[in-house]
mmCIF file of C-alpha atoms in Angstrom:
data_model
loop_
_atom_site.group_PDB
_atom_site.id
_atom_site.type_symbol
_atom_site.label_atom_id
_atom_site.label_comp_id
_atom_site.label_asym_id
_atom_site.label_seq_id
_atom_site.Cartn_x
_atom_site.Cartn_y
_atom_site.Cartn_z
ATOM 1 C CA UNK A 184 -26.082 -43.650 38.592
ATOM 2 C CA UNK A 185 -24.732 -40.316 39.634
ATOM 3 C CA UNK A 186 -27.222 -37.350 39.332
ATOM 4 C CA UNK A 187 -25.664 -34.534 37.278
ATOM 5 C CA UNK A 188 -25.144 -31.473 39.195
ATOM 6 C CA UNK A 189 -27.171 -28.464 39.211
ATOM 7 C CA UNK A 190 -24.071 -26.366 38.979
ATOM 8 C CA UNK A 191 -23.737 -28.062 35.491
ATOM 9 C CA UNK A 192 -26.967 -27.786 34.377
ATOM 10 C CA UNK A 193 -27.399 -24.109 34.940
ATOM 11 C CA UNK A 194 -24.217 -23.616 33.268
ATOM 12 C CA UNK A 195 -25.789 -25.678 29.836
ATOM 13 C CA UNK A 196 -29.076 -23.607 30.563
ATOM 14 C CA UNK A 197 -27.124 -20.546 30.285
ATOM 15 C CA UNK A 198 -25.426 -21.227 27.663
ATOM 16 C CA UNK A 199 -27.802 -22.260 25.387
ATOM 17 C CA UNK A 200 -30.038 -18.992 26.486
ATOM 18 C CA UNK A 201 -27.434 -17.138 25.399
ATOM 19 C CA UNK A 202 -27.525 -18.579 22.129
ATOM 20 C CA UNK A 203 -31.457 -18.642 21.798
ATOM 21 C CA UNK A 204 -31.143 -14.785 22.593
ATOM 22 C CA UNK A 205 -28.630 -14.050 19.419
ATOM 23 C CA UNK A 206 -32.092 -15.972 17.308
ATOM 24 C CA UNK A 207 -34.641 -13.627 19.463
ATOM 25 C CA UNK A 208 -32.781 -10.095 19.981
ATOM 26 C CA UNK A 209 -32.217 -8.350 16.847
ATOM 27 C CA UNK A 210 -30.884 -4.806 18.910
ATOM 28 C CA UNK A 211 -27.074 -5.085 19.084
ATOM 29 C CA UNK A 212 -26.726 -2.902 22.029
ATOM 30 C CA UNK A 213 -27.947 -5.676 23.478
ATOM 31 C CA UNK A 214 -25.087 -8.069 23.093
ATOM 32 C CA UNK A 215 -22.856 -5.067 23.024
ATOM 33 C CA UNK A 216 -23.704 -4.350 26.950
ATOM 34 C CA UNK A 217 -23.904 -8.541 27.713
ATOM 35 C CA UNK A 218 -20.356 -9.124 26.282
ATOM 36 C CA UNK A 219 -18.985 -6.345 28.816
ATOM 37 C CA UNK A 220 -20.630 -7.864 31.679
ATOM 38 C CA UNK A 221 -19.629 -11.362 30.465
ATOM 39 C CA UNK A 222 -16.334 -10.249 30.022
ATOM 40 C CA UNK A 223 -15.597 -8.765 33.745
ATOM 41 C CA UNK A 224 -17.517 -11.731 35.053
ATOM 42 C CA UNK A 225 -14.784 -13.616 33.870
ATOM 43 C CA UNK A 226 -11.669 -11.343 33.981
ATOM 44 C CA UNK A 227 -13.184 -11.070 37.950
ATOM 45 C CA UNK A 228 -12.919 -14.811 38.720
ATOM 46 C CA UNK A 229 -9.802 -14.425 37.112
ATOM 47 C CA UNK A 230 -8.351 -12.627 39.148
ATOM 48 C CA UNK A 231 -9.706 -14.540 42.163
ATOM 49 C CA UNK A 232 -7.825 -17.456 41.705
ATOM 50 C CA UNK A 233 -4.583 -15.690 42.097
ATOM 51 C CA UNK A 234 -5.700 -12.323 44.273
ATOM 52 C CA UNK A 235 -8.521 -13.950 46.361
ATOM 53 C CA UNK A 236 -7.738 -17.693 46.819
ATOM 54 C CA UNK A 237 -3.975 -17.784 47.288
ATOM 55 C CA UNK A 238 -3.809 -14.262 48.274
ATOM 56 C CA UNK A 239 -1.587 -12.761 45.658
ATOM 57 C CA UNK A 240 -3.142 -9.521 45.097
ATOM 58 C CA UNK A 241 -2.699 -8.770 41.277
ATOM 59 C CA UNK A 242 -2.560 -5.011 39.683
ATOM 60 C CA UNK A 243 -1.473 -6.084 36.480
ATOM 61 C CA UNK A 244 -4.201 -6.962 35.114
ATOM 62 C CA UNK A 245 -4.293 -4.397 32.325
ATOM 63 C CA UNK A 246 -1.394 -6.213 31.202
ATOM 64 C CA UNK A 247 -2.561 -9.742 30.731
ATOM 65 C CA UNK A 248 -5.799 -8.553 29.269
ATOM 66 C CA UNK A 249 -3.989 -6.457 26.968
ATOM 67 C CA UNK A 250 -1.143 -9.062 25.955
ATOM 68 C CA UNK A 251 -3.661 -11.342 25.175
ATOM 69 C CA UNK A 252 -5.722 -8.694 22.901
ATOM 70 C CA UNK A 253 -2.347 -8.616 21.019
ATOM 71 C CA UNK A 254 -1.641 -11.847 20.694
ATOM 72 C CA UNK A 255 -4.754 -12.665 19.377
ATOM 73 C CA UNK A 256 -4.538 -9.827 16.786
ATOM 74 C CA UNK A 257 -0.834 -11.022 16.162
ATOM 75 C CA UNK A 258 -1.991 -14.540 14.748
ATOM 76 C CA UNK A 259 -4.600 -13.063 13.019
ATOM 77 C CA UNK A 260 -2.431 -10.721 11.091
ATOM 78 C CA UNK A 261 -0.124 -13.672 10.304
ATOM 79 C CA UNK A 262 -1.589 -16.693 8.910
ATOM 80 C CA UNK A 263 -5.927 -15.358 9.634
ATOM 81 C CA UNK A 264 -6.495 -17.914 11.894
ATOM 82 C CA UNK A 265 -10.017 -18.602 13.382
ATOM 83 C CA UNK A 266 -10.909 -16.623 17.160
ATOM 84 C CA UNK A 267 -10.998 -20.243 19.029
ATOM 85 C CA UNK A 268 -7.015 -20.324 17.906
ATOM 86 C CA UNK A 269 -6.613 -16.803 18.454
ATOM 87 C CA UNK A 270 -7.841 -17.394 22.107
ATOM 88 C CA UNK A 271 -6.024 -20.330 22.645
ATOM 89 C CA UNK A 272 -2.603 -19.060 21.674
ATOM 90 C CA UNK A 273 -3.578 -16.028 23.777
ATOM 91 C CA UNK A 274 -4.738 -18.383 26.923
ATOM 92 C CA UNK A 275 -0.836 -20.054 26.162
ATOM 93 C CA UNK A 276 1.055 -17.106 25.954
ATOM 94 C CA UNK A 277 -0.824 -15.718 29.217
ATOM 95 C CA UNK A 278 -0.055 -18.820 31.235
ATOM 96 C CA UNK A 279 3.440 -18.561 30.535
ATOM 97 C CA UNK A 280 3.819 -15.308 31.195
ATOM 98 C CA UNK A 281 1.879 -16.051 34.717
ATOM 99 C CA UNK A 282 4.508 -18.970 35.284
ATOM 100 C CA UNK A 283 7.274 -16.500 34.866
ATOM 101 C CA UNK A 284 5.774 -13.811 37.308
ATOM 102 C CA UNK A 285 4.687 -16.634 39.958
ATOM 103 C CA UNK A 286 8.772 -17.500 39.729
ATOM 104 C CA UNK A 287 9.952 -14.505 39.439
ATOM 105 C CA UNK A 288 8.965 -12.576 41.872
ATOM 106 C CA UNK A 289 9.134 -16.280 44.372
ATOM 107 C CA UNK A 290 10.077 -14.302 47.395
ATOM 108 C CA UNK A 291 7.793 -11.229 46.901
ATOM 109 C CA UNK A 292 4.920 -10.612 49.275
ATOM 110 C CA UNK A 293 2.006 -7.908 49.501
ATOM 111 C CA UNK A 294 2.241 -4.633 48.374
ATOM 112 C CA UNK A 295 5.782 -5.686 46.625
ATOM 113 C CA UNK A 296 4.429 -8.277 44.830
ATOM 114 C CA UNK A 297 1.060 -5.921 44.006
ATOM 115 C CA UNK A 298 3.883 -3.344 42.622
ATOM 116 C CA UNK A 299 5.588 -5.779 40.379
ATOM 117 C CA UNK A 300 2.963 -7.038 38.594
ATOM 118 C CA UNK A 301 2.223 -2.922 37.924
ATOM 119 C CA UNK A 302 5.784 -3.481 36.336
ATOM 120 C CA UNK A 303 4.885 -5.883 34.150
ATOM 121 C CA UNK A 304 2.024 -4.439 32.715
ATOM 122 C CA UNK A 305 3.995 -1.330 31.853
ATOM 123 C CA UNK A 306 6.694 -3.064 30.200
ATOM 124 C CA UNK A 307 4.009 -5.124 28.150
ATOM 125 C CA UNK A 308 2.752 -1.816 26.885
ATOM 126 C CA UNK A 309 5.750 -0.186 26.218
ATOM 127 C CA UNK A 310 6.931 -3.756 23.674
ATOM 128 C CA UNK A 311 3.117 -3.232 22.498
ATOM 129 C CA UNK A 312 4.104 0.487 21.996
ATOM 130 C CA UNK A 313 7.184 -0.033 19.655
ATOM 131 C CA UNK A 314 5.544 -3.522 17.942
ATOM 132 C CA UNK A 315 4.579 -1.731 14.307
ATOM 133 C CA UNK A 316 3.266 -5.151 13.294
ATOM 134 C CA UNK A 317 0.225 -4.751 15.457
ATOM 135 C CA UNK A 318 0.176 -1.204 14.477
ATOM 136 C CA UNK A 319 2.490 -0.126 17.657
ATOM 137 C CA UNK A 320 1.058 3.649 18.927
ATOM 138 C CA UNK A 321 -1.331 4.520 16.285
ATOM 139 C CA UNK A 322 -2.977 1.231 16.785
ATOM 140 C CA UNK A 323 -4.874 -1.071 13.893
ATOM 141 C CA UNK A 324 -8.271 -0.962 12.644
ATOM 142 C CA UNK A 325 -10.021 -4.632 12.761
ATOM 143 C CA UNK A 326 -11.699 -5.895 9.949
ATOM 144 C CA UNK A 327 -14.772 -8.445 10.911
ATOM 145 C CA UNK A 328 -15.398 -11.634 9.262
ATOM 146 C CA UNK A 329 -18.413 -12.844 8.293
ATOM 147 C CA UNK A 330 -20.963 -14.153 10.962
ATOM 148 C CA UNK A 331 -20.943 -17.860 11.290
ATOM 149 C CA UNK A 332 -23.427 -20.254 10.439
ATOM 150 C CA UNK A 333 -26.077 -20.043 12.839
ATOM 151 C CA UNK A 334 -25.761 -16.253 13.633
ATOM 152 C CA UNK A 335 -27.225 -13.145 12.304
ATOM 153 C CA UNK A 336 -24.684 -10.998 12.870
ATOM 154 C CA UNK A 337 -20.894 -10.799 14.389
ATOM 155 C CA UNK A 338 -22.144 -9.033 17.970
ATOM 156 C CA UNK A 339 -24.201 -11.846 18.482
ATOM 157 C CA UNK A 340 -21.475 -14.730 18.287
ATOM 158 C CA UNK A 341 -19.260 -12.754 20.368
ATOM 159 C CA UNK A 342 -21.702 -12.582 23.391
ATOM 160 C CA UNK A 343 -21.636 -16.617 22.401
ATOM 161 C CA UNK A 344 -18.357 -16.438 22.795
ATOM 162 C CA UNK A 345 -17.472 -14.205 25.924
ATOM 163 C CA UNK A 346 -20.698 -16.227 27.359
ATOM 164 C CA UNK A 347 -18.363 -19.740 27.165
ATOM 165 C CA UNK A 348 -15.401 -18.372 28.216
ATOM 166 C CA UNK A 349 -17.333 -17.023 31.352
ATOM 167 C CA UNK A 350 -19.119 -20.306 32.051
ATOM 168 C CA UNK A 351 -15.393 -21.902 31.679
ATOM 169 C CA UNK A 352 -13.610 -19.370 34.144
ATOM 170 C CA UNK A 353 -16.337 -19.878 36.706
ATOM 171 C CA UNK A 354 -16.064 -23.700 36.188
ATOM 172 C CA UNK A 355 -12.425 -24.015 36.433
ATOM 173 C CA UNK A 356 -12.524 -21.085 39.854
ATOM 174 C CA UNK A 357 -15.026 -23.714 41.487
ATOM 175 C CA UNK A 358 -13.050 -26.841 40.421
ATOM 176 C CA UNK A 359 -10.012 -25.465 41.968
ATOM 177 C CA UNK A 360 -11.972 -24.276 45.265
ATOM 178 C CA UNK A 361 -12.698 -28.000 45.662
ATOM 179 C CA UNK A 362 -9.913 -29.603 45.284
ATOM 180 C CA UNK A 363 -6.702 -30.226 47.257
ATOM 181 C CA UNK A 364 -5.260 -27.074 45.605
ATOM 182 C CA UNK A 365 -8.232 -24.417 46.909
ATOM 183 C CA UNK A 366 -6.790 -26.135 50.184
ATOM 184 C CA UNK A 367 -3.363 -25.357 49.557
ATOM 185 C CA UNK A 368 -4.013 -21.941 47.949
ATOM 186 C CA UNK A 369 -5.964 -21.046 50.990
ATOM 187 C CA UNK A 370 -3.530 -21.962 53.275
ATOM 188 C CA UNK A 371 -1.053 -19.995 51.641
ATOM 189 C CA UNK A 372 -2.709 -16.806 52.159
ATOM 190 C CA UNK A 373 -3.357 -17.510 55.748
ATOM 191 C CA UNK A 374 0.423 -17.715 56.545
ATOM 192 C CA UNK A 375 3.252 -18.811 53.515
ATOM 193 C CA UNK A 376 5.164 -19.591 56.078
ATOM 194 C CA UNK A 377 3.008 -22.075 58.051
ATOM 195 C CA UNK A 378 2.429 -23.723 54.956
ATOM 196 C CA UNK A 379 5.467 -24.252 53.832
ATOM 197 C CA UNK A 380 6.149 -25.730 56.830
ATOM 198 C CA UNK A 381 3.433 -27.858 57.152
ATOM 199 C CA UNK A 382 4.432 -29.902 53.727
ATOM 200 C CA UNK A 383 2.452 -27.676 51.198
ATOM 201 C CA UNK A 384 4.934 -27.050 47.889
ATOM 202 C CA UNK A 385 4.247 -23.300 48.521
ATOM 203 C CA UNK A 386 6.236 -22.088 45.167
ATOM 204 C CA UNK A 387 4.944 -24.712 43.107
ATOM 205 C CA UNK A 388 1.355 -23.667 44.287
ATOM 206 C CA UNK A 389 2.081 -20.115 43.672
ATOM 207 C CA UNK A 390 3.161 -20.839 40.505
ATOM 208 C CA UNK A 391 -0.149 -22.806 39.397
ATOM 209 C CA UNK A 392 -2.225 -19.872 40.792
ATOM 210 C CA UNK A 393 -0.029 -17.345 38.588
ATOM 211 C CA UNK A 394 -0.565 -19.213 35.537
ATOM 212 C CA UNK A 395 -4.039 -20.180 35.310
ATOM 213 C CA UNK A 396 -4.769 -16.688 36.840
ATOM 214 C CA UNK A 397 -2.610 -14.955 33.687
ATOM 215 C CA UNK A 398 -4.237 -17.743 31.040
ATOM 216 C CA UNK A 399 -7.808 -16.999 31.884
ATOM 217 C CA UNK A 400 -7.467 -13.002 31.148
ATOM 218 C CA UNK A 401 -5.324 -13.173 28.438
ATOM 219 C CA UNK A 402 -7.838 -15.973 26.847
ATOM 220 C CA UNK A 403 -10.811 -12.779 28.152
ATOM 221 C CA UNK A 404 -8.789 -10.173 25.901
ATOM 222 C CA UNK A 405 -8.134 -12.038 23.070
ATOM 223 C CA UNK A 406 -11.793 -11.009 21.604
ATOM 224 C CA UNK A 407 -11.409 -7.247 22.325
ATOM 225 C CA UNK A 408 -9.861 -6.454 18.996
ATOM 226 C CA UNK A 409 -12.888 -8.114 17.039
ATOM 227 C CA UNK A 410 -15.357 -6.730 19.947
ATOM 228 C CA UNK A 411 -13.963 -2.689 19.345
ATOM 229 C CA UNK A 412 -12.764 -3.287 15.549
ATOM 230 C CA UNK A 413 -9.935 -1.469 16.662
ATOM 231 C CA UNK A 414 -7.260 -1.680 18.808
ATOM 232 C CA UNK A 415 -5.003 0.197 20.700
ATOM 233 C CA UNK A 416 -2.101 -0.102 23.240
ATOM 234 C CA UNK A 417 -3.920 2.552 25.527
ATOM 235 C CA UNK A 418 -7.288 1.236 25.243
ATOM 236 C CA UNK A 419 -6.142 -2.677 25.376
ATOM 237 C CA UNK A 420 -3.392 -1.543 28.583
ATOM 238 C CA UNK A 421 -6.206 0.464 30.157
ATOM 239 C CA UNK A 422 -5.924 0.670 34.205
ATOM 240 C CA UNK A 423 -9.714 0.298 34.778
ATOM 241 C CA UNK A 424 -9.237 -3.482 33.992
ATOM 242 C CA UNK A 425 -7.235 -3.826 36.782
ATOM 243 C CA UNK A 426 -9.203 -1.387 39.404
ATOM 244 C CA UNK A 427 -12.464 -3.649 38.538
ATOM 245 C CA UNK A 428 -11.033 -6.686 38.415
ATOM 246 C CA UNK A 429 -9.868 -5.876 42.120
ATOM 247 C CA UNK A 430 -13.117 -3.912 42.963
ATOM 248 C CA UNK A 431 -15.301 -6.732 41.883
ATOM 249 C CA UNK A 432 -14.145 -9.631 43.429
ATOM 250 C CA UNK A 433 -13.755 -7.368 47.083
ATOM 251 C CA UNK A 434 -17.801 -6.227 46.651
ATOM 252 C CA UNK A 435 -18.524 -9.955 46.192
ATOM 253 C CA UNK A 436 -16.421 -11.720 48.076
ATOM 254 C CA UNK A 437 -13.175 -13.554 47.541
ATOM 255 C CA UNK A 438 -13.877 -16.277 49.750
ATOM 256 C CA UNK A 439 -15.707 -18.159 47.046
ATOM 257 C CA UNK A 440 -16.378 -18.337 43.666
ATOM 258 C CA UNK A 441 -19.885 -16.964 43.389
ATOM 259 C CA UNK A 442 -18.347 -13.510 45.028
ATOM 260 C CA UNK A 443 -16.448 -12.535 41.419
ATOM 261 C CA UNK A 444 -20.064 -13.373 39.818
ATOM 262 C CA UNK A 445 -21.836 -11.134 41.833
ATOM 263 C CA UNK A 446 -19.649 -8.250 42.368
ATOM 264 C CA UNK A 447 -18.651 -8.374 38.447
ATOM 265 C CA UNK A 448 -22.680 -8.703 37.541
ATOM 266 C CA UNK A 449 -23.763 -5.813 39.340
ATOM 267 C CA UNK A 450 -20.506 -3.343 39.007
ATOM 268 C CA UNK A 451 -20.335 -4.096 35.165
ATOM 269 C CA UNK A 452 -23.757 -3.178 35.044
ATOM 270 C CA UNK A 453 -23.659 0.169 37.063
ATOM 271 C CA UNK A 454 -20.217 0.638 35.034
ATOM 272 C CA UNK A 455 -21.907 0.044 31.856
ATOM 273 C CA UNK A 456 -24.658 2.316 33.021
ATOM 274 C CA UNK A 457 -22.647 5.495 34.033
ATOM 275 C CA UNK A 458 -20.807 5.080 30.375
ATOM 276 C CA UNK A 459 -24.033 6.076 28.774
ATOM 277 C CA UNK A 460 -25.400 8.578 31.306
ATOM 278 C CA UNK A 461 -21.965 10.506 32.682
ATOM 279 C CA UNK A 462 -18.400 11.444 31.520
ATOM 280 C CA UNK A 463 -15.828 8.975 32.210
ATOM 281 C CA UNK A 464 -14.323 10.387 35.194
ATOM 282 C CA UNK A 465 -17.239 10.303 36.809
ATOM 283 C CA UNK A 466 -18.112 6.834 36.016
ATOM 284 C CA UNK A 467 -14.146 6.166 37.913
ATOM 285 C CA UNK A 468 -15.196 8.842 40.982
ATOM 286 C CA UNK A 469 -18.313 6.132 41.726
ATOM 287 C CA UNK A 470 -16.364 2.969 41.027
ATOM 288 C CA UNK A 471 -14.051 4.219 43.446
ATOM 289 C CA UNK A 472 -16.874 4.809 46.113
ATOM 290 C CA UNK A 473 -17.864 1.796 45.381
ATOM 291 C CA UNK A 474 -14.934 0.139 46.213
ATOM 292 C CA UNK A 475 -13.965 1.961 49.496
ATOM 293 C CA UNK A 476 -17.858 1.654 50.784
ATOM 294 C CA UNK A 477 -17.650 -2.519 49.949
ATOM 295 C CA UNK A 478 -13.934 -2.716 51.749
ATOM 296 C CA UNK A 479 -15.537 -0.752 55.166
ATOM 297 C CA UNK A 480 -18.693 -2.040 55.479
ATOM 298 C CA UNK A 481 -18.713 -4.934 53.516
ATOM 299 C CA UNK A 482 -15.399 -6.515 54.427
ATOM 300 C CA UNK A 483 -16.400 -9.978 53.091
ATOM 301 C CA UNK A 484 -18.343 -8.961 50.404
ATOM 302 C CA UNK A 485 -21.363 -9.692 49.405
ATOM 303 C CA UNK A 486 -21.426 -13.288 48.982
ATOM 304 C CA UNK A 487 -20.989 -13.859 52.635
ATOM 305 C CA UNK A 488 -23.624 -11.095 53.702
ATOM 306 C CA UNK A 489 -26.082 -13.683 52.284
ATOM 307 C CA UNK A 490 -24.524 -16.590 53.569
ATOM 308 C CA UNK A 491 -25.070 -15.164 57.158
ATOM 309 C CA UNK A 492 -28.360 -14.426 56.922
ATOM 310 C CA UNK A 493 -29.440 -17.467 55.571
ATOM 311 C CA UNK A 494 -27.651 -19.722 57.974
ATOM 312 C CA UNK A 495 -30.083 -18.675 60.887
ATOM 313 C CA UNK A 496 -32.819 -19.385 59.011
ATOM 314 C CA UNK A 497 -31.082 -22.817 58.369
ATOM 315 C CA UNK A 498 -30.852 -23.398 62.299
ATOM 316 C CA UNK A 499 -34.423 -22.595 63.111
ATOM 317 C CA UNK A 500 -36.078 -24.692 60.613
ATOM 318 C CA UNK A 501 -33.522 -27.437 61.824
ATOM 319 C CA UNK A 502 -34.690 -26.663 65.832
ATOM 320 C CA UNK A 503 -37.963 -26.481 64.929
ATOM 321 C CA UNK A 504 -37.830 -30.007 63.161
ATOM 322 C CA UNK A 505 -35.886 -31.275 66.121
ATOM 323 C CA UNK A 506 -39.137 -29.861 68.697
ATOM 324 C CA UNK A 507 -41.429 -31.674 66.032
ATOM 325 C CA UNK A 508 -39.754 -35.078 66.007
#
């Protein structure tokens, strides 16, 4: 029989830790602090599937995040439906939105394609803006449900939550980085036009990475609304989802998926830090250190710092063995 995988089993582990520690914890800053670092772990691989592995850098993400806050708030208003629907419809309506950006913008590259999906995220705000249902401008005040049966409180089954939509992003980044589409996504940000010509359905491709790049952070925002008990367009729309969605993956590494992990795990948690201790624009003057210092002297990120200096320990202990036998 086939052993399971420790990549599995760490993800159970963690999962069921984070539900032992809703039972354990009884200080809600607590989950407060772990949903926001959940929550940029997974916006972060997010946006690696589409910005790191196929090399469509995204800007937008502000607007998927915030379209899928919406959305989520949307079907609530309208018939009260559970969060796992609310997410769902949000992960739907974020995928097809994706689709239509991957095919839109078909023969946009770099910066231009960087700059339209800016475009997009602005005119997503502005139908927010004048959409009185969800309380348009003035924005809508949230009213909690109950705590579910096995929680103490609401804060604690939303770190649940964010905590399995994390595991899930990172699960689907590193099923997709072994398959025959990491291959082709690769390839396509090595040279489009190689790869096109060397049999790999470049649009279609594109396409896939737009979508499942757009479902996964509209599927992260669609708990924000129950997470702030408010919502509004400038707070859901807010540009520092999209500067550390870029500026995590770049301090980890983009070249695989435990780079969005890292970078997301430590930034959130300087992020979160600097939101208690200084004003806001401070907390933006270090991100953006942050990000310039990783891009010049950390050019792969993190991720493959450590894979290069563990690889020469790798080749001694394999010489040595060699000299042994």
């Amino acid at each position: 029989m086939k052993r399971p995988s420790w990549f599995w089993i760490i993800c159970v582990a963690l999962l069921v830790l984070a539900y032992v520690s809703t039972r354990v914890i009884t200080n809600p800053f607590v989950f407060f602090t772990g949903e926001v670092v959940l929550q940029f772990i997974a916006l972060a691989t997010a946006w690696n599937i589409a910005g790191g592995y196929a090399g469509y850098v995204n800007f937008g993400t502000a607007g998927f995040f915030g379209i899928g806050a919406y959305i989520a708030v949307a079907v609530s208003q309208a018939w009260g439906a559970p969060i796992a629907v609310q997410i769902l419809c949000a992960t739907f309506v974020g995928g097809a939105l994706g689709l239509g950006v991957g095919y839109l913008s078909v023969r946009l590259r770099g910066i231009y394609y960087s700059i339209a999906t800016i475009a997009v995220a602005v005119i997503l705000e502005s139908v927010v803006v004048n959409w009185p249902y969800v309380g348009g401008a003035q924005g809508l005040s949230i009213v909690r449900p109950g705590p579910p049966t096995g929680f103490a409180n609401y804060n604690g089954f939303l770190f649940v939550v964010m905590a399995v939509l994390a595991v899930g992003a990172v699960a689907i980044a590193r099923g997709f980085e072994r398959s025959r589409f990491g291959r082709a996504f690769g390839a396509i940000r090595d040279n489009e036009a190689v790869a096109e010509a060397c049999g790999v359905p470049t649009l279609r491709t594109k396409c896939l990475a737009t979508a499942v790049s757009g479902a996964m952070m509209a599927a992260v925002g669609a708990p924000y609304a129950l997470y702030a008990s408010y919502i509004d367009p400038s707070a859901a729309f807010n540009m520092n989802y999209s500067l550390l969605a870029l500026a995590m993956p770049l301090l980890g590494g983009t070249i695989s998926w435990p780079g969005p992990v890292i970078g997301a795990f430590l930034l959130s948690l300087i992020e979160q830090g600097l939101t208690v201790t200084a004003s806001p624009e401070v907390n933006l003057l270090v991100v953006g250190l942050i990000l310039v210092g990783g891009v010049v002297f950390l050019p792969g990120g993190l991720y493959r710092l450590l894979i290069r200096r563990r690889r020469p320990r790798k080749e001694v202990q394999a010489a040595s063995r060699r000299r042994t036998v």
